[in-house]
Amino acid sequence: MKGMNRIGLTWISFLSYAFTGALVVVTGMIIGNISDYFNVSIAEMSNTFTFLNAGILIAIFLNSWLIEIISLKKQLICGFILTIISIISIALFHNLLFFSINMFILGLVSGITMSIGTFIITHLYLDSKRSSKLLLTDSFFSMSGMIFPIITAYLLEKKIIWYWTYIFIGIIYFIIFLLTINLNFDKLKMSIKNIQQKKEKWNLNILLLSISALLYILGQLSFISWVPQYSTNIMHMDIKQTGSLVSSFWMSYMIGMWFFSFIIKFFDLHRIFIFLTGISTLLMYFFIHSESFIKQQFIIISLGFFSSAIYTIIITLASLQTKHPSPKLINIILLFGTIGTLLTFIVSGPIVKYKGLYTTLINANILYGIVFFLSVLIYHNKKYQNIK
């Protein structure tokens, strides 16, 4: 029975990332349709989606303390209720202000849920199993990135209105809700009480890893969010080819996570961090400067594969900086990563408007390059760590 409970809790973690991934990834596919629906420019619409990212950011920030006040079970149940209300409101009300508010609520729900999912994994599993399970958890983010562009492309091709995408996304949280009401969270309650009685010392690498998380997520989402528009407007591809590129990226991203979750224990995490950030920077450069759909398809598959483990390695390295990682330590990486998500359209929107899509992708490539240099710095700094 205990084993089944542990498996069930692990699946909540998996689905929490799938839910957030679906919300974030579909933006690039439907932003044009939503801007037409509300009769605003794509640049203006991109600012509206900042409400989604702001909700995720605020939720992760608050959940460092919320997790000690409100039980995990109650948070997940409330999240389901808010998700249903938001999706129904999106479908019923043709109003940009209501849409923005509902995006913010969905962001809050997904941020809290993803934070809970990460906390569950870090306290159910130790050492190499933790990094392996974190990779598998994060793979569900990319699984949504593979599945939902295909669903969205099908809906748009069949002239089905865009908000049906969010209805399908809501099914993920319905499954989370069913698991939540049937599982026992007592072990996690004890973990929270034990952590409150212990102190941890943070070092410089935690700051560097936090900055790496921010720049990596900002670079990744700036790239993949504008690839659909770049492929359509610059490369003159049709909607199926565009959906294929985005779906291929997340499919290989997911496969890469599965692959690295098995082999990561045989490598030094710092060195594999350097390797993956370096090769990902090069692959993104080649994608931007390729003029063939077939070449771009091959390159984006490779990019998804080799970049798949980067964010999870950042989280794992941060959790290994102290012997007893607290929710605040894990959440600080998620917080910086979410700041990267929040800044995606704030930074890339004006670049698209004033400099164009090509420059936007180049900017994403530069951010990947900075993360590579940070990974080298973190590697050389590790010998000065004092883990206590």
mmCIF file of C-alpha atoms in Angstrom:
data_model
loop_
_atom_site.group_PDB
_atom_site.id
_atom_site.type_symbol
_atom_site.label_atom_id
_atom_site.label_comp_id
_atom_site.label_asym_id
_atom_site.label_seq_id
_atom_site.Cartn_x
_atom_site.Cartn_y
_atom_site.Cartn_z
ATOM 1 C CA MET A 1 0.000 0.000 0.000
ATOM 2 C CA LYS A 2 2.860 2.382 0.897
ATOM 3 C CA GLY A 3 4.541 1.606 -2.424
ATOM 4 C CA MET A 4 1.364 2.404 -4.346
ATOM 5 C CA ASN A 5 1.006 5.666 -2.406
ATOM 6 C CA ARG A 6 4.570 6.626 -3.326
ATOM 7 C CA ILE A 7 3.906 5.846 -6.987
ATOM 8 C CA GLY A 8 0.723 7.908 -6.890
ATOM 9 C CA LEU A 9 2.545 10.896 -5.367
ATOM 10 C CA THR A 10 5.254 10.559 -8.003
ATOM 11 C CA TRP A 11 2.592 10.690 -10.718
ATOM 12 C CA ILE A 12 1.234 13.908 -9.234
ATOM 13 C CA SER A 13 4.751 15.323 -9.715
ATOM 14 C CA PHE A 14 4.863 14.091 -13.309
ATOM 15 C CA LEU A 15 1.462 15.577 -14.150
ATOM 16 C CA SER A 16 2.218 18.882 -12.397
ATOM 17 C CA TYR A 17 4.995 19.472 -14.929
ATOM 18 C CA ALA A 18 2.794 18.256 -17.782
ATOM 19 C CA PHE A 19 0.134 20.808 -16.820
ATOM 20 C CA THR A 20 2.578 23.720 -16.656
ATOM 21 C CA GLY A 21 4.294 22.596 -19.845
ATOM 22 C CA ALA A 22 1.013 22.490 -21.748
ATOM 23 C CA LEU A 23 0.056 26.012 -20.631
ATOM 24 C CA VAL A 24 3.432 27.485 -21.573
ATOM 25 C CA VAL A 25 4.109 25.621 -24.802
ATOM 26 C CA VAL A 26 0.788 26.183 -26.618
ATOM 27 C CA THR A 27 1.205 29.968 -26.431
ATOM 28 C CA GLY A 28 3.381 30.128 -29.535
ATOM 29 C CA MET A 29 0.883 28.017 -31.483
ATOM 30 C CA ILE A 30 -2.287 29.975 -30.707
ATOM 31 C CA ILE A 31 -1.070 33.525 -30.055
ATOM 32 C CA GLY A 32 -1.950 34.564 -33.617
ATOM 33 C CA ASN A 33 -5.485 33.171 -33.369
ATOM 34 C CA ILE A 34 -6.084 34.744 -29.967
ATOM 35 C CA SER A 35 -4.829 38.137 -31.178
ATOM 36 C CA ASP A 36 -7.304 37.913 -34.088
ATOM 37 C CA TYR A 37 -10.074 36.851 -31.669
ATOM 38 C CA PHE A 38 -9.534 39.941 -29.517
ATOM 39 C CA ASN A 39 -8.548 42.142 -32.473
ATOM 40 C CA VAL A 40 -5.137 43.169 -31.110
ATOM 41 C CA SER A 41 -1.601 42.879 -32.485
ATOM 42 C CA ILE A 42 0.582 39.854 -31.703
ATOM 43 C CA ALA A 43 2.989 42.132 -29.797
ATOM 44 C CA GLU A 44 0.121 43.341 -27.564
ATOM 45 C CA MET A 45 -1.149 39.787 -27.138
ATOM 46 C CA SER A 46 2.305 38.643 -26.043
ATOM 47 C CA ASN A 47 2.106 41.165 -23.200
ATOM 48 C CA THR A 48 -1.199 39.623 -22.097
ATOM 49 C CA PHE A 49 0.463 36.222 -21.742
ATOM 50 C CA THR A 50 2.818 37.842 -19.250
ATOM 51 C CA PHE A 51 -0.087 37.442 -16.791
ATOM 52 C CA LEU A 52 0.286 33.664 -17.082
ATOM 53 C CA ASN A 53 4.017 33.837 -16.379
ATOM 54 C CA ALA A 54 3.511 36.390 -13.580
ATOM 55 C CA GLY A 55 1.055 34.025 -11.905
ATOM 56 C CA ILE A 56 3.569 31.168 -12.059
ATOM 57 C CA LEU A 57 6.301 33.425 -10.639
ATOM 58 C CA ILE A 58 4.212 34.737 -7.731
ATOM 59 C CA ALA A 59 2.928 31.244 -6.891
ATOM 60 C CA ILE A 60 6.410 29.707 -6.678
ATOM 61 C CA PHE A 61 7.640 32.635 -4.581
ATOM 62 C CA LEU A 62 4.719 32.396 -2.142
ATOM 63 C CA ASN A 63 4.704 28.607 -1.968
ATOM 64 C CA SER A 64 8.029 28.596 -0.062
ATOM 65 C CA TRP A 65 5.929 29.770 2.899
ATOM 66 C CA LEU A 66 2.496 28.561 1.825
ATOM 67 C CA ILE A 67 3.708 24.955 1.895
ATOM 68 C CA GLU A 68 4.264 25.311 5.662
ATOM 69 C CA ILE A 69 0.784 26.780 6.316
ATOM 70 C CA ILE A 70 -1.668 25.009 3.986
ATOM 71 C CA SER A 71 -1.453 21.251 3.407
ATOM 72 C CA LEU A 72 -0.351 19.993 0.002
ATOM 73 C CA LYS A 73 -3.631 18.132 -0.431
ATOM 74 C CA LYS A 74 -5.757 21.245 0.135
ATOM 75 C CA GLN A 75 -3.599 23.271 -2.267
ATOM 76 C CA LEU A 76 -4.064 20.706 -5.043
ATOM 77 C CA ILE A 77 -7.828 20.463 -4.523
ATOM 78 C CA CYS A 78 -8.175 24.266 -4.575
ATOM 79 C CA GLY A 79 -6.020 24.290 -7.707
ATOM 80 C CA PHE A 80 -8.466 21.982 -9.468
ATOM 81 C CA ILE A 81 -11.436 24.190 -8.581
ATOM 82 C CA LEU A 82 -9.664 27.338 -9.813
ATOM 83 C CA THR A 83 -8.609 25.586 -13.039
ATOM 84 C CA ILE A 84 -12.194 24.616 -13.877
ATOM 85 C CA ILE A 85 -13.473 28.136 -13.148
ATOM 86 C CA SER A 86 -10.742 29.752 -15.279
ATOM 87 C CA ILE A 87 -11.199 27.485 -18.306
ATOM 88 C CA ILE A 88 -14.981 27.944 -18.265
ATOM 89 C CA SER A 89 -14.502 31.729 -18.043
ATOM 90 C CA ILE A 90 -12.058 31.721 -20.971
ATOM 91 C CA ALA A 91 -14.588 29.848 -23.091
ATOM 92 C CA LEU A 92 -17.640 31.922 -22.122
ATOM 93 C CA PHE A 93 -16.392 35.524 -21.933
ATOM 94 C CA HIS A 94 -15.116 37.349 -25.041
ATOM 95 C CA ASN A 95 -13.255 39.938 -22.999
ATOM 96 C CA LEU A 96 -9.491 40.613 -22.984
ATOM 97 C CA LEU A 97 -9.449 41.711 -19.335
ATOM 98 C CA PHE A 98 -11.206 38.509 -18.218
ATOM 99 C CA PHE A 99 -8.818 36.491 -20.379
ATOM 100 C CA SER A 100 -5.820 38.173 -18.705
ATOM 101 C CA ILE A 101 -7.230 37.513 -15.218
ATOM 102 C CA ASN A 102 -7.890 33.854 -16.037
ATOM 103 C CA MET A 103 -4.384 33.473 -17.456
ATOM 104 C CA PHE A 104 -3.040 34.880 -14.193
ATOM 105 C CA ILE A 105 -5.129 32.395 -12.167
ATOM 106 C CA LEU A 106 -3.956 29.474 -14.315
ATOM 107 C CA GLY A 107 -0.402 30.709 -13.771
ATOM 108 C CA LEU A 108 -0.916 30.729 -10.001
ATOM 109 C CA VAL A 109 -2.329 27.209 -10.071
ATOM 110 C CA SER A 110 0.418 25.795 -12.295
ATOM 111 C CA GLY A 111 3.180 27.502 -10.291
ATOM 112 C CA ILE A 112 1.915 26.118 -6.984
ATOM 113 C CA THR A 113 1.370 22.673 -8.486
ATOM 114 C CA MET A 114 4.820 22.515 -10.103
ATOM 115 C CA SER A 115 6.432 23.668 -6.848
ATOM 116 C CA ILE A 116 4.586 20.909 -4.978
ATOM 117 C CA GLY A 117 5.615 18.373 -7.626
ATOM 118 C CA THR A 118 9.297 19.271 -7.263
ATOM 119 C CA PHE A 119 9.064 19.168 -3.457
ATOM 120 C CA ILE A 120 7.498 15.701 -3.587
ATOM 121 C CA ILE A 121 10.333 14.266 -5.703
ATOM 122 C CA THR A 122 13.150 15.841 -3.655
ATOM 123 C CA HIS A 123 11.726 14.344 -0.455
ATOM 124 C CA LEU A 124 10.644 10.935 -1.713
ATOM 125 C CA TYR A 125 13.979 10.132 -3.396
ATOM 126 C CA LEU A 126 17.657 10.593 -2.488
ATOM 127 C CA ASP A 127 20.941 11.155 -4.353
ATOM 128 C CA SER A 128 21.116 9.566 -7.843
ATOM 129 C CA LYS A 129 17.471 8.481 -7.679
ATOM 130 C CA ARG A 130 16.516 12.097 -7.058
ATOM 131 C CA SER A 131 18.264 13.405 -10.190
ATOM 132 C CA SER A 132 16.849 10.526 -12.216
ATOM 133 C CA LYS A 133 13.277 11.131 -11.000
ATOM 134 C CA LEU A 134 13.620 14.895 -11.496
ATOM 135 C CA LEU A 135 14.582 14.248 -15.100
ATOM 136 C CA LEU A 136 11.598 11.958 -15.583
ATOM 137 C CA THR A 137 9.370 14.578 -13.934
ATOM 138 C CA ASP A 138 10.653 17.330 -16.196
ATOM 139 C CA SER A 139 10.185 15.030 -19.201
ATOM 140 C CA PHE A 140 6.429 15.378 -18.718
ATOM 141 C CA PHE A 141 6.806 19.115 -19.376
ATOM 142 C CA SER A 142 8.309 18.251 -22.749
ATOM 143 C CA MET A 143 5.766 15.464 -23.289
ATOM 144 C CA SER A 144 3.097 18.164 -23.189
ATOM 145 C CA GLY A 145 5.273 20.147 -25.552
ATOM 146 C CA MET A 146 5.150 17.229 -27.960
ATOM 147 C CA ILE A 147 1.459 16.349 -27.617
ATOM 148 C CA PHE A 148 -0.286 19.704 -27.355
ATOM 149 C CA PRO A 149 1.197 21.367 -30.472
ATOM 150 C CA ILE A 150 -0.141 18.374 -32.431
ATOM 151 C CA ILE A 151 -3.568 18.708 -30.773
ATOM 152 C CA THR A 152 -3.551 22.486 -31.316
ATOM 153 C CA ALA A 153 -2.471 22.212 -34.954
ATOM 154 C CA TYR A 154 -5.284 19.673 -35.558
ATOM 155 C CA LEU A 155 -7.876 21.936 -33.902
ATOM 156 C CA LEU A 156 -6.741 24.998 -35.865
ATOM 157 C CA GLU A 157 -6.657 23.057 -39.137
ATOM 158 C CA LYS A 158 -10.243 21.890 -38.507
ATOM 159 C CA LYS A 159 -11.260 25.524 -37.744
ATOM 160 C CA ILE A 160 -12.117 24.607 -34.141
ATOM 161 C CA ILE A 161 -11.880 27.654 -31.864
ATOM 162 C CA TRP A 162 -8.578 28.008 -29.977
ATOM 163 C CA TYR A 163 -9.948 27.828 -26.400
ATOM 164 C CA TRP A 164 -10.629 24.094 -26.827
ATOM 165 C CA THR A 165 -6.878 23.689 -26.347
ATOM 166 C CA TYR A 166 -7.299 24.873 -22.738
ATOM 167 C CA ILE A 167 -10.209 22.501 -22.215
ATOM 168 C CA PHE A 168 -7.934 19.591 -23.156
ATOM 169 C CA ILE A 169 -5.228 20.960 -20.839
ATOM 170 C CA GLY A 170 -7.769 20.951 -17.985
ATOM 171 C CA ILE A 171 -8.017 17.152 -18.275
ATOM 172 C CA ILE A 172 -4.475 16.907 -16.866
ATOM 173 C CA TYR A 173 -5.489 18.662 -13.649
ATOM 174 C CA PHE A 174 -8.605 16.515 -13.401
ATOM 175 C CA ILE A 175 -6.317 13.458 -13.189
ATOM 176 C CA ILE A 176 -4.175 15.243 -10.548
ATOM 177 C CA PHE A 177 -7.375 15.888 -8.571
ATOM 178 C CA LEU A 178 -8.430 12.220 -8.727
ATOM 179 C CA LEU A 179 -5.003 11.109 -7.482
ATOM 180 C CA THR A 180 -4.937 13.746 -4.726
ATOM 181 C CA ILE A 181 -8.223 12.753 -3.091
ATOM 182 C CA ASN A 182 -7.150 9.097 -2.994
ATOM 183 C CA LEU A 183 -3.578 9.452 -1.643
ATOM 184 C CA ASN A 184 -1.949 9.906 1.765
ATOM 185 C CA PHE A 185 0.355 12.952 2.233
ATOM 186 C CA ASP A 186 1.398 12.229 5.854
ATOM 187 C CA LYS A 187 5.060 11.431 5.041
ATOM 188 C CA LEU A 188 5.443 14.754 3.276
ATOM 189 C CA LYS A 189 3.904 16.547 6.283
ATOM 190 C CA MET A 190 6.653 15.034 8.471
ATOM 191 C CA SER A 191 9.321 16.144 5.983
ATOM 192 C CA ILE A 192 8.065 19.733 6.186
ATOM 193 C CA LYS A 193 8.142 19.660 10.013
ATOM 194 C CA ASN A 194 11.703 18.239 10.063
ATOM 195 C CA ILE A 195 12.993 20.865 7.621
ATOM 196 C CA GLN A 196 11.602 23.695 9.734
ATOM 197 C CA GLN A 197 13.916 22.577 12.579
ATOM 198 C CA LYS A 198 17.117 22.544 10.457
ATOM 199 C CA LYS A 199 19.277 25.327 9.042
ATOM 200 C CA GLU A 200 21.141 25.279 5.737
ATOM 201 C CA LYS A 201 24.063 27.342 4.477
ATOM 202 C CA TRP A 202 23.995 28.605 0.892
ATOM 203 C CA ASN A 203 27.086 29.263 -1.225
ATOM 204 C CA LEU A 204 28.049 31.234 -4.366
ATOM 205 C CA ASN A 205 27.202 28.369 -6.717
ATOM 206 C CA ILE A 206 23.535 28.560 -5.679
ATOM 207 C CA LEU A 207 23.470 32.151 -6.950
ATOM 208 C CA LEU A 208 25.240 31.167 -10.183
ATOM 209 C CA LEU A 209 22.877 28.223 -10.683
ATOM 210 C CA SER A 210 19.889 30.514 -10.088
ATOM 211 C CA ILE A 211 21.125 32.948 -12.750
ATOM 212 C CA SER A 212 21.762 30.003 -15.089
ATOM 213 C CA ALA A 213 18.167 28.819 -14.581
ATOM 214 C CA LEU A 214 16.818 32.279 -15.416
ATOM 215 C CA LEU A 215 18.902 32.759 -18.565
ATOM 216 C CA TYR A 216 18.386 29.190 -19.790
ATOM 217 C CA ILE A 217 14.585 29.309 -19.506
ATOM 218 C CA LEU A 218 14.479 32.820 -20.998
ATOM 219 C CA GLY A 219 16.619 31.652 -23.918
ATOM 220 C CA GLN A 220 14.697 28.422 -24.450
ATOM 221 C CA LEU A 221 11.220 29.955 -24.370
ATOM 222 C CA SER A 222 12.257 33.013 -26.399
ATOM 223 C CA PHE A 223 13.457 30.576 -29.033
ATOM 224 C CA ILE A 224 10.649 28.018 -29.071
ATOM 225 C CA SER A 225 7.835 30.573 -28.581
ATOM 226 C CA TRP A 226 8.806 32.489 -31.717
ATOM 227 C CA VAL A 227 9.881 29.549 -33.898
ATOM 228 C CA PRO A 228 6.268 29.112 -35.152
ATOM 229 C CA GLN A 229 6.078 32.765 -36.291
ATOM 230 C CA TYR A 230 9.649 32.608 -37.662
ATOM 231 C CA SER A 231 8.888 29.446 -39.623
ATOM 232 C CA THR A 232 5.628 30.854 -41.008
ATOM 233 C CA ASN A 233 6.694 34.420 -41.807
ATOM 234 C CA ILE A 234 10.401 34.065 -42.617
ATOM 235 C CA MET A 235 10.716 30.455 -43.812
ATOM 236 C CA HIS A 236 7.197 30.449 -45.390
ATOM 237 C CA MET A 237 6.206 27.080 -43.946
ATOM 238 C CA ASP A 238 2.625 25.907 -43.543
ATOM 239 C CA ILE A 239 0.946 25.224 -40.183
ATOM 240 C CA LYS A 240 1.691 21.486 -40.320
ATOM 241 C CA GLN A 241 5.434 22.064 -40.828
ATOM 242 C CA THR A 242 5.460 24.672 -38.096
ATOM 243 C CA GLY A 243 3.670 22.339 -35.679
ATOM 244 C CA SER A 244 6.064 19.577 -36.695
ATOM 245 C CA LEU A 245 9.119 21.665 -35.740
ATOM 246 C CA VAL A 246 7.755 22.561 -32.302
ATOM 247 C CA SER A 247 6.480 19.038 -31.667
ATOM 248 C CA SER A 248 9.810 17.514 -32.794
ATOM 249 C CA PHE A 249 11.703 19.726 -30.364
ATOM 250 C CA TRP A 250 9.609 18.650 -27.376
ATOM 251 C CA MET A 251 9.480 15.013 -28.461
ATOM 252 C CA SER A 252 13.288 14.783 -28.604
ATOM 253 C CA TYR A 253 13.435 16.824 -25.388
ATOM 254 C CA MET A 254 11.315 14.166 -23.709
ATOM 255 C CA ILE A 255 13.346 11.285 -25.153
ATOM 256 C CA GLY A 256 16.537 13.048 -24.077
ATOM 257 C CA MET A 257 15.287 13.268 -20.516
ATOM 258 C CA TRP A 258 14.472 9.584 -20.458
ATOM 259 C CA PHE A 259 17.922 8.804 -21.861
ATOM 260 C CA PHE A 260 19.818 11.044 -19.438
ATOM 261 C CA SER A 261 17.748 9.849 -16.458
ATOM 262 C CA PHE A 262 19.395 6.430 -16.917
ATOM 263 C CA ILE A 263 22.983 7.481 -17.741
ATOM 264 C CA ILE A 264 23.370 10.614 -15.605
ATOM 265 C CA LYS A 265 24.579 8.616 -12.594
ATOM 266 C CA PHE A 266 27.670 7.538 -14.550
ATOM 267 C CA PHE A 267 28.871 11.108 -15.179
ATOM 268 C CA ASP A 268 30.007 14.088 -13.169
ATOM 269 C CA LEU A 269 27.041 16.486 -13.155
ATOM 270 C CA HIS A 270 29.249 19.576 -13.511
ATOM 271 C CA ARG A 271 31.009 18.239 -16.607
ATOM 272 C CA ILE A 272 27.849 17.040 -18.324
ATOM 273 C CA PHE A 273 26.327 20.462 -17.565
ATOM 274 C CA ILE A 274 29.194 22.112 -19.491
ATOM 275 C CA PHE A 275 28.900 19.657 -22.390
ATOM 276 C CA LEU A 276 25.131 20.005 -22.797
ATOM 277 C CA THR A 277 25.086 23.817 -22.628
ATOM 278 C CA GLY A 278 27.973 24.049 -25.104
ATOM 279 C CA ILE A 279 26.521 21.740 -27.745
ATOM 280 C CA SER A 280 23.026 23.256 -27.341
ATOM 281 C CA THR A 281 24.427 26.727 -28.035
ATOM 282 C CA LEU A 282 26.019 25.477 -31.258
ATOM 283 C CA LEU A 283 22.901 23.625 -32.405
ATOM 284 C CA MET A 284 20.685 26.668 -31.903
ATOM 285 C CA TYR A 285 23.138 28.729 -33.980
ATOM 286 C CA PHE A 286 22.991 26.181 -36.811
ATOM 287 C CA PHE A 287 19.172 26.118 -36.711
ATOM 288 C CA ILE A 288 18.901 29.896 -37.051
ATOM 289 C CA HIS A 289 21.297 29.942 -39.992
ATOM 290 C CA SER A 290 19.753 26.988 -41.836
ATOM 291 C CA GLU A 291 17.458 27.600 -44.806
ATOM 292 C CA SER A 292 16.146 24.061 -45.328
ATOM 293 C CA PHE A 293 13.132 22.588 -43.494
ATOM 294 C CA ILE A 294 14.743 19.128 -43.457
ATOM 295 C CA LYS A 295 17.957 20.514 -41.917
ATOM 296 C CA GLN A 296 15.992 22.548 -39.389
ATOM 297 C CA GLN A 297 13.963 19.467 -38.471
ATOM 298 C CA PHE A 298 17.138 17.455 -37.843
ATOM 299 C CA ILE A 299 18.827 20.273 -35.916
ATOM 300 C CA ILE A 300 15.828 21.051 -33.699
ATOM 301 C CA ILE A 301 15.502 17.347 -32.824
ATOM 302 C CA SER A 302 19.181 17.342 -31.795
ATOM 303 C CA LEU A 303 18.732 20.600 -29.885
ATOM 304 C CA GLY A 304 15.781 19.197 -27.957
ATOM 305 C CA PHE A 305 17.715 16.028 -27.091
ATOM 306 C CA PHE A 306 20.929 17.673 -25.866
ATOM 307 C CA SER A 307 19.248 20.539 -24.009
ATOM 308 C CA SER A 308 16.735 18.283 -22.263
ATOM 309 C CA ALA A 309 18.673 17.676 -19.059
ATOM 310 C CA ILE A 310 20.057 21.194 -18.511
ATOM 311 C CA TYR A 311 17.318 22.649 -16.290
ATOM 312 C CA THR A 312 16.987 19.508 -14.188
ATOM 313 C CA ILE A 313 20.765 19.336 -13.717
ATOM 314 C CA ILE A 314 20.631 22.945 -12.470
ATOM 315 C CA ILE A 315 17.931 21.999 -9.924
ATOM 316 C CA THR A 316 19.824 18.842 -8.888
ATOM 317 C CA LEU A 317 23.158 20.656 -8.473
ATOM 318 C CA ALA A 318 21.423 23.275 -6.323
ATOM 319 C CA SER A 319 19.799 20.589 -4.154
ATOM 320 C CA LEU A 320 23.232 18.996 -3.616
ATOM 321 C CA GLN A 321 24.792 22.207 -2.301
ATOM 322 C CA THR A 322 23.451 21.398 1.170
ATOM 323 C CA LYS A 323 22.830 18.123 2.967
ATOM 324 C CA HIS A 324 19.202 18.983 3.737
ATOM 325 C CA PRO A 325 17.641 20.954 0.845
ATOM 326 C CA SER A 326 14.638 22.956 2.008
ATOM 327 C CA PRO A 327 11.575 23.986 -0.023
ATOM 328 C CA LYS A 328 13.068 27.498 -0.118
ATOM 329 C CA LEU A 329 16.283 26.244 -1.788
ATOM 330 C CA ILE A 330 14.414 24.243 -4.423
ATOM 331 C CA ASN A 331 11.953 27.083 -4.951
ATOM 332 C CA ILE A 332 14.732 29.656 -5.457
ATOM 333 C CA ILE A 333 15.814 27.798 -8.615
ATOM 334 C CA LEU A 334 12.201 27.396 -9.745
ATOM 335 C CA LEU A 335 11.669 31.086 -8.941
ATOM 336 C CA PHE A 336 14.583 32.225 -11.115
ATOM 337 C CA GLY A 337 13.508 29.832 -13.862
ATOM 338 C CA THR A 338 10.013 31.282 -13.686
ATOM 339 C CA ILE A 339 11.403 34.825 -13.819
ATOM 340 C CA GLY A 340 12.933 33.684 -17.105
ATOM 341 C CA THR A 341 9.489 32.509 -18.181
ATOM 342 C CA LEU A 342 7.941 35.812 -17.077
ATOM 343 C CA LEU A 343 10.509 37.821 -19.022
ATOM 344 C CA THR A 344 10.019 35.769 -22.195
ATOM 345 C CA PHE A 345 7.555 38.080 -23.922
ATOM 346 C CA ILE A 346 8.616 41.197 -21.988
ATOM 347 C CA VAL A 347 12.094 40.846 -23.495
ATOM 348 C CA SER A 348 11.332 39.153 -26.808
ATOM 349 C CA GLY A 349 8.137 41.082 -27.673
ATOM 350 C CA PRO A 350 9.872 44.460 -28.203
ATOM 351 C CA ILE A 351 12.735 42.750 -30.064
ATOM 352 C CA VAL A 352 10.216 41.170 -32.449
ATOM 353 C CA LYS A 353 8.444 44.500 -32.880
ATOM 354 C CA TYR A 354 11.514 46.664 -33.515
ATOM 355 C CA LYS A 355 14.232 44.256 -34.716
ATOM 356 C CA GLY A 356 12.364 41.267 -36.135
ATOM 357 C CA LEU A 357 12.095 37.536 -35.556
ATOM 358 C CA TYR A 358 15.626 36.703 -36.719
ATOM 359 C CA THR A 359 17.202 39.008 -34.112
ATOM 360 C CA THR A 360 14.937 37.508 -31.434
ATOM 361 C CA LEU A 361 16.280 34.017 -32.120
ATOM 362 C CA ILE A 362 19.863 35.347 -32.148
ATOM 363 C CA ASN A 363 19.236 36.888 -28.725
ATOM 364 C CA ALA A 364 18.056 33.486 -27.443
ATOM 365 C CA ASN A 365 21.245 31.942 -28.800
ATOM 366 C CA ILE A 366 23.381 34.501 -26.949
ATOM 367 C CA LEU A 367 21.593 33.639 -23.687
ATOM 368 C CA TYR A 368 22.451 29.960 -24.202
ATOM 369 C CA GLY A 369 26.085 30.994 -24.713
ATOM 370 C CA ILE A 370 26.099 32.885 -21.404
ATOM 371 C CA VAL A 371 24.732 29.807 -19.600
ATOM 372 C CA PHE A 372 27.612 27.790 -21.098
ATOM 373 C CA PHE A 373 30.172 30.199 -19.626
ATOM 374 C CA LEU A 374 28.367 30.118 -16.271
ATOM 375 C CA SER A 375 28.521 26.302 -16.280
ATOM 376 C CA VAL A 376 32.310 26.503 -16.676
ATOM 377 C CA LEU A 377 32.512 29.007 -13.812
ATOM 378 C CA ILE A 378 30.359 26.790 -11.574
ATOM 379 C CA TYR A 379 32.624 23.810 -12.330
ATOM 380 C CA HIS A 380 35.770 25.708 -11.372
ATOM 381 C CA ASN A 381 34.103 27.116 -8.268
ATOM 382 C CA LYS A 382 32.924 23.760 -6.876
ATOM 383 C CA LYS A 383 36.246 22.968 -5.155
ATOM 384 C CA TYR A 384 35.705 25.968 -2.905
ATOM 385 C CA GLN A 385 32.353 24.715 -1.684
ATOM 386 C CA ASN A 386 31.870 23.956 1.991
ATOM 387 C CA ILE A 387 28.859 21.680 2.281
ATOM 388 C CA LYS A 388 27.587 21.698 5.831
#
